[in-house]
Backbone as CSV, one residue per row, in Angstrom:
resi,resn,N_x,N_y,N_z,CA_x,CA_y,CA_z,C_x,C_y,C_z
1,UNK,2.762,5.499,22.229,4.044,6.176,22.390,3.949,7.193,23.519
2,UNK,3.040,7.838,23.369,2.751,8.563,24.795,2.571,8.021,25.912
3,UNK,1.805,7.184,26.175,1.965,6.370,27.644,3.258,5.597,27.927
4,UNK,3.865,5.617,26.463,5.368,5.030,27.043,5.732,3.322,26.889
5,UNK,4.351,2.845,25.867,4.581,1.681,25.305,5.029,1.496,24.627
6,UNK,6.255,1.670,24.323,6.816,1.736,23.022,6.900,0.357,22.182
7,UNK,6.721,-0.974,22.975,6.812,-2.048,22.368,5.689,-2.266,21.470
8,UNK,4.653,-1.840,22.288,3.551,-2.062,22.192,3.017,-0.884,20.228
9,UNK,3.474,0.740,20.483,3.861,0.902,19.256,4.321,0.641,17.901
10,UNK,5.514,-0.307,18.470,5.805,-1.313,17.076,5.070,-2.273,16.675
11,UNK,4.671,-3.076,17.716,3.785,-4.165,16.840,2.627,-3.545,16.411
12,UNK,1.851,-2.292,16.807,0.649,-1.506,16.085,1.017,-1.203,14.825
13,UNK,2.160,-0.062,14.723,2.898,0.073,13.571,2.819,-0.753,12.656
14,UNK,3.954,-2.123,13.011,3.677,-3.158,11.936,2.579,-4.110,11.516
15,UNK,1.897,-4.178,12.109,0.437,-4.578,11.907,-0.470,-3.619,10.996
16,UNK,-0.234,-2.292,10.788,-0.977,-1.135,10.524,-0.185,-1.098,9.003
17,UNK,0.814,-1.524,8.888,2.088,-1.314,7.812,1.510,-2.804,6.885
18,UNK,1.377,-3.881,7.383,0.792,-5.340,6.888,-0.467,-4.668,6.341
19,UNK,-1.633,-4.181,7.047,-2.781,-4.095,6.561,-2.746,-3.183,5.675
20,UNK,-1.670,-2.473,5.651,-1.816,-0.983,4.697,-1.416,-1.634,3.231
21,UNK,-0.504,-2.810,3.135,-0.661,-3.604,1.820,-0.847,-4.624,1.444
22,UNK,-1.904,-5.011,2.481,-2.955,-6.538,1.759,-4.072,-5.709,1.378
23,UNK,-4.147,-4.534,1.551,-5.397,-3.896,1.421,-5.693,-3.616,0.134
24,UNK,-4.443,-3.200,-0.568,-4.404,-2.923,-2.371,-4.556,-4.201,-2.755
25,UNK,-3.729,-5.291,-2.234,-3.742,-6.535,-3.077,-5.062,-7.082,-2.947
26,UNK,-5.585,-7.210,-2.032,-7.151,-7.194,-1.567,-8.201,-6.498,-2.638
27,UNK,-7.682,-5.257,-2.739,-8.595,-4.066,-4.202,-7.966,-4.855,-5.251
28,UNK,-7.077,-4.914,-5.965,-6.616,-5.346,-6.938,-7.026,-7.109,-7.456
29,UNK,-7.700,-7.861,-6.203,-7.881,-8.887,-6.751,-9.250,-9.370,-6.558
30,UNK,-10.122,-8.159,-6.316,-11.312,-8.548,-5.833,-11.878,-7.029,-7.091
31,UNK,-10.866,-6.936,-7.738,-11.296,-5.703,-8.891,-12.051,-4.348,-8.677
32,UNK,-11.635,-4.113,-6.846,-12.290,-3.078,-6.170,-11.079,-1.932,-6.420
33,UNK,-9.995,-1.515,-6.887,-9.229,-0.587,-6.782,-9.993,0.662,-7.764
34,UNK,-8.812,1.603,-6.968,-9.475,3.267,-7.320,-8.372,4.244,-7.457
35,UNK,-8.878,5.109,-8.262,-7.784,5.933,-7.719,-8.305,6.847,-6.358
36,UNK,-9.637,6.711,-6.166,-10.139,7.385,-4.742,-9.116,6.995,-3.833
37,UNK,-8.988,5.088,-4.132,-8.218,4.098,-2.958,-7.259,5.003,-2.717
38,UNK,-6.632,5.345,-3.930,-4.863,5.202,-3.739,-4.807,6.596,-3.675
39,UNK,-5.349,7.455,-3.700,-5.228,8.836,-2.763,-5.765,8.475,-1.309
40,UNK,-6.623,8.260,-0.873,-6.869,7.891,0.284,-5.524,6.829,1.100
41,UNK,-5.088,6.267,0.224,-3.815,5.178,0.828,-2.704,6.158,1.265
42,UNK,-2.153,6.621,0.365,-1.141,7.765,0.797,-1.400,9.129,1.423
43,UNK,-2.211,9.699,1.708,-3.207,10.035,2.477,-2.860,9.797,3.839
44,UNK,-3.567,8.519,4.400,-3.526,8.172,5.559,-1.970,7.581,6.227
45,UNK,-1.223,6.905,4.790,0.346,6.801,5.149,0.822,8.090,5.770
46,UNK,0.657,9.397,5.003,1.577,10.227,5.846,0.858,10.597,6.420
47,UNK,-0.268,10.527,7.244,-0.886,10.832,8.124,0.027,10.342,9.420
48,UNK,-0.194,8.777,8.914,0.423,7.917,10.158,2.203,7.876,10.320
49,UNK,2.566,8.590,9.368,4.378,9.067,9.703,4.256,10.200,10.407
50,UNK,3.308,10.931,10.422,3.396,11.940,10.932,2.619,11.819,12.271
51,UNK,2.078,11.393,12.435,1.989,11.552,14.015,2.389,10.754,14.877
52,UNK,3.192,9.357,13.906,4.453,9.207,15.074,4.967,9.980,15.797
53,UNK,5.699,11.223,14.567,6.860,11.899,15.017,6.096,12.914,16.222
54,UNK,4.858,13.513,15.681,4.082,14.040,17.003,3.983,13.642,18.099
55,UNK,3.578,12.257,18.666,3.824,11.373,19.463,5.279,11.745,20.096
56,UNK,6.495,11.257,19.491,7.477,11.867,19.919,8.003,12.795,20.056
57,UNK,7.830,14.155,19.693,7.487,15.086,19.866,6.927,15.049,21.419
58,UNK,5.958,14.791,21.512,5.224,14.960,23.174,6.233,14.373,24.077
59,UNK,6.915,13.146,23.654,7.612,12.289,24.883,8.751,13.201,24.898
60,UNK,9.598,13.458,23.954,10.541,14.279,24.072,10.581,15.482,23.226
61,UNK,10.514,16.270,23.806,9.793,17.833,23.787,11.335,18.391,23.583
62,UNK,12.045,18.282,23.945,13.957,18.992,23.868,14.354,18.523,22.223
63,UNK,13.636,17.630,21.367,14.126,17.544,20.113,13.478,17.924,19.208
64,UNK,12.412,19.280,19.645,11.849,19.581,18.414,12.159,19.993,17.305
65,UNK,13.709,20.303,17.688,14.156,21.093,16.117,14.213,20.211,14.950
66,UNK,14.405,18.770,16.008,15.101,17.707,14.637,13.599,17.276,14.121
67,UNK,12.734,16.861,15.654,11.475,16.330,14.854,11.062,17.179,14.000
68,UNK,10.621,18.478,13.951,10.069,19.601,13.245,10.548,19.188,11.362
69,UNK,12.274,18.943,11.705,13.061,18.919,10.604,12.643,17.649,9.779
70,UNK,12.040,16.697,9.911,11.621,15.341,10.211,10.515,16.065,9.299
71,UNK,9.529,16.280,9.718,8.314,16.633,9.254,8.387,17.599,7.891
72,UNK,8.883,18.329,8.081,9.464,19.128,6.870,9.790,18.674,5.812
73,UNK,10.758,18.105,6.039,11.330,17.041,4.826,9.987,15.686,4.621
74,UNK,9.722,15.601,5.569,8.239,14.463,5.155,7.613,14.855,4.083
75,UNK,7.471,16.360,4.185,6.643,17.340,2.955,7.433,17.183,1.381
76,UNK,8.410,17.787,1.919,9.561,17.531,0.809,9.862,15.934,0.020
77,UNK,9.657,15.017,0.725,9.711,13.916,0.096,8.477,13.662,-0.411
78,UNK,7.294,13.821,0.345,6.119,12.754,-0.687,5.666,13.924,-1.644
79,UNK,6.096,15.266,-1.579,5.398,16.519,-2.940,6.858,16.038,-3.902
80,UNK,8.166,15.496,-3.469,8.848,14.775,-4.463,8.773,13.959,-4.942
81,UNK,8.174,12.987,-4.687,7.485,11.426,-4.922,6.424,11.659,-5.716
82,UNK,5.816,12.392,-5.429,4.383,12.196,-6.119,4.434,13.433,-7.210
83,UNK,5.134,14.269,-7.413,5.727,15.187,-8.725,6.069,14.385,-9.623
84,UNK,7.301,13.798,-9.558,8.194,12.923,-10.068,7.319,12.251,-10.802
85,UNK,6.938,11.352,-9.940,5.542,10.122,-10.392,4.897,10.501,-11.195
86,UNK,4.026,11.665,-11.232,3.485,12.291,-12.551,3.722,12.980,-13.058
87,UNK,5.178,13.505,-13.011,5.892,13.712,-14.603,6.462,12.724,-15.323
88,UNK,6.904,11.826,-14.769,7.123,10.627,-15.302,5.695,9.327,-16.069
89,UNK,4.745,9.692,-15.696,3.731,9.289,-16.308,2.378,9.099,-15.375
90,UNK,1.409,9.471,-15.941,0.270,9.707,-15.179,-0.296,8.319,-14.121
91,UNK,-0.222,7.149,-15.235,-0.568,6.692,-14.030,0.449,5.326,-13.825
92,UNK,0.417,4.539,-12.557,1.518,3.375,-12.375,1.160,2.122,-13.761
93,UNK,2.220,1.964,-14.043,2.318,0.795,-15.085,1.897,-0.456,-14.266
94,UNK,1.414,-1.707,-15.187,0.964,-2.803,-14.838,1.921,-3.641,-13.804
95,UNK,3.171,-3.332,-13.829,4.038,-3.983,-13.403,4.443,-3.349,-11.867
96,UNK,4.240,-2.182,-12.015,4.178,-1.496,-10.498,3.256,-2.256,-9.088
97,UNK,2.338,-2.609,-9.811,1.240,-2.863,-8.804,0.859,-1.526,-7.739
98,UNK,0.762,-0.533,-8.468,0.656,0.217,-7.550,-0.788,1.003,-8.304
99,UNK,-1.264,1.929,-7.338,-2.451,3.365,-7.465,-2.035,4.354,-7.805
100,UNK,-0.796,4.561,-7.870,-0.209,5.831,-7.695,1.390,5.587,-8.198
101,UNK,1.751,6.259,-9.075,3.160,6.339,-9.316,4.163,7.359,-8.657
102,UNK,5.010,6.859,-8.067,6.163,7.010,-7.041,7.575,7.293,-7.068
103,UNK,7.885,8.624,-7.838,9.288,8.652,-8.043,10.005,7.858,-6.580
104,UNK,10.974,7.132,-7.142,11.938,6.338,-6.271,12.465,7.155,-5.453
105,UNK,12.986,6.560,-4.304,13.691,7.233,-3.078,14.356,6.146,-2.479
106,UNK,15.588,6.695,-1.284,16.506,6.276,-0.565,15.302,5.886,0.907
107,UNK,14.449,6.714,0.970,13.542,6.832,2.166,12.181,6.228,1.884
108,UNK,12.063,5.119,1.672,10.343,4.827,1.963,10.097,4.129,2.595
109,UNK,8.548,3.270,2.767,7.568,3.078,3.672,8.604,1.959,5.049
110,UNK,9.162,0.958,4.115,9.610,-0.152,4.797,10.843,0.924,5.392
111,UNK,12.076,1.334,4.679,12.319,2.191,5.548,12.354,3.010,6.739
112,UNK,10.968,3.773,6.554,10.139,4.721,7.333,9.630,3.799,8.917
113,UNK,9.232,3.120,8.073,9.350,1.470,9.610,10.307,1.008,10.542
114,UNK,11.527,0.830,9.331,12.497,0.699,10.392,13.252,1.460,11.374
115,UNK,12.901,2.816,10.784,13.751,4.269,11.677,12.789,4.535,12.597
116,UNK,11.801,3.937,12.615,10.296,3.719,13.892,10.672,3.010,14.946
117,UNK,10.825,1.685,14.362,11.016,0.761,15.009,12.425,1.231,16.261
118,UNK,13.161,1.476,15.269,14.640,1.528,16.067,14.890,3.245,16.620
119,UNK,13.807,4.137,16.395,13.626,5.391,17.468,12.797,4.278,18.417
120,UNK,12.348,3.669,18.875,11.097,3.236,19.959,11.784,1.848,20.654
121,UNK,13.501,1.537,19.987,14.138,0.430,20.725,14.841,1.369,21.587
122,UNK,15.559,2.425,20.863,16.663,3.066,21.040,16.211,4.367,21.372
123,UNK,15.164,4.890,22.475,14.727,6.178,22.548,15.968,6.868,22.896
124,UNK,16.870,6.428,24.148,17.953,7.147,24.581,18.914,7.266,23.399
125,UNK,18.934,7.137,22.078,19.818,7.618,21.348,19.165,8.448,20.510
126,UNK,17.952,9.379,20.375,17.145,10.054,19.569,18.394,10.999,19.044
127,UNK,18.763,11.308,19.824,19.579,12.571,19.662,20.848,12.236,18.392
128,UNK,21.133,10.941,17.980,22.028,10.540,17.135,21.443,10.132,16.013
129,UNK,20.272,9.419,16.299,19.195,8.288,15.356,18.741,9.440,14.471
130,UNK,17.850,10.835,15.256,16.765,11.740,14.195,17.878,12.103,13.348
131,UNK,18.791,12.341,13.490,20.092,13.127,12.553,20.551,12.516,11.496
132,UNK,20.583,11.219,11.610,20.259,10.179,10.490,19.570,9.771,9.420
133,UNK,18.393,10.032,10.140,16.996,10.039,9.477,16.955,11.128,8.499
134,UNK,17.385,12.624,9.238,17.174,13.841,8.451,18.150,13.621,7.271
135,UNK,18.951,13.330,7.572,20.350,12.618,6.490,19.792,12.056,4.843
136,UNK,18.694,11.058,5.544,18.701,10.160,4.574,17.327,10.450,3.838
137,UNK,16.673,11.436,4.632,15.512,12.041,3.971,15.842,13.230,3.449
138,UNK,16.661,13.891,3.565,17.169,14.791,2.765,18.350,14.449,1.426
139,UNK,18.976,13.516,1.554,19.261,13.031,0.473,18.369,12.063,-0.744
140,UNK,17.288,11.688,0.125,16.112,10.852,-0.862,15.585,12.115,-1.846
141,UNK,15.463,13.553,-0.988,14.790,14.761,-1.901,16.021,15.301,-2.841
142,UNK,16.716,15.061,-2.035,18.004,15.498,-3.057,18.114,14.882,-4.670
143,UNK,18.155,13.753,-4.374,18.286,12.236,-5.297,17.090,12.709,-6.236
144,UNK,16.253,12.539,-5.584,14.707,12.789,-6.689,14.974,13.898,-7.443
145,UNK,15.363,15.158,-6.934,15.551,16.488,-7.307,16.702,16.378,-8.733
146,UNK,17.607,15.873,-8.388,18.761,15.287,-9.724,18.252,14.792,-10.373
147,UNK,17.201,13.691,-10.401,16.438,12.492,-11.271,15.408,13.224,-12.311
148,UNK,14.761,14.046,-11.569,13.989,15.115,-12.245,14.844,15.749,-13.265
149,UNK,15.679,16.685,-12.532,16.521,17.303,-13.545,16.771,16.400,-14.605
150,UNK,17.636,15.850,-14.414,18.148,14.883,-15.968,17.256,13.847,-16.509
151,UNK,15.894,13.627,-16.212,14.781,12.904,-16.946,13.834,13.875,-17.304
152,UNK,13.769,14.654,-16.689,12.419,15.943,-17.098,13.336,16.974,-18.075
């Protein structure tokens, strides 16, 4: 994203997004899963949302308020996700297939991909696209925040 490949970004992205879940199904069927895994999995997920937006951030330096806002709410969603998740029960049910239980959201991974994808088609519309994003990640914390209330 910094040198300005942006094509080249997406297919890393989605390649990085593929390996990030054959990798559980991979633990899960070779009877290697953990919960080490699945902190380490989400972990390195918002690692790698987040320094997209850093990345962009560097290319365009005039939108830090929104990226900043971006990141913020990044916080706000996965300490909502992962609250939720274990107040709702410690660990993911059989049927989840998951490491980790995940209060639901308007905003996740596949999501999080596509508002990637289409900031890195559509750089000249950042200025319309991040505002969107903040939109829909602030209503995912919102959403969770209600869900809590009336289940907790």
């Amino acid at each position: 994203i910094i040198k300005d490949h942006f094509y080249w970004a997406i297919a890393i992205w989605w390649l990085s997004r593929l390996f990030d879940g054959i990798d559980g199904i991979y633990a899960r069927h070779y009877g290697m899963q953990s919960a080490f895994g699945a902190y380490v999995d989400i972990v390195l997920d918002m690692a790698a949302y987040s320094v997209i937006m850093i990345a962009l951030l560097v290319v365009f330096p005039h939108f830090y308020i929104l990226i900043a806002s971006v990141l913020i709410l990044y916080t706000l969603c996965i300490t909502s996700a992962l609250a939720l998740g274990n107040m709702q029960g410690e660990s993911a049910s059989a049927t989840e297939n998951r490491g980790l239980r995940l209060g639901a959201g308007l905003a996740e991974g596949g999501e999080t991909g596509i508002a990637y994808t289409v900031f890195l088609l559509f750089p000249s519309h950042l200025e319309y696209l991040l505002p969107i994003w903040i939109t829909i990640l602030a209503i995912t914390v919102l959403a969770r925040t209600f869900l809590a209330y009336k289940t907790l």
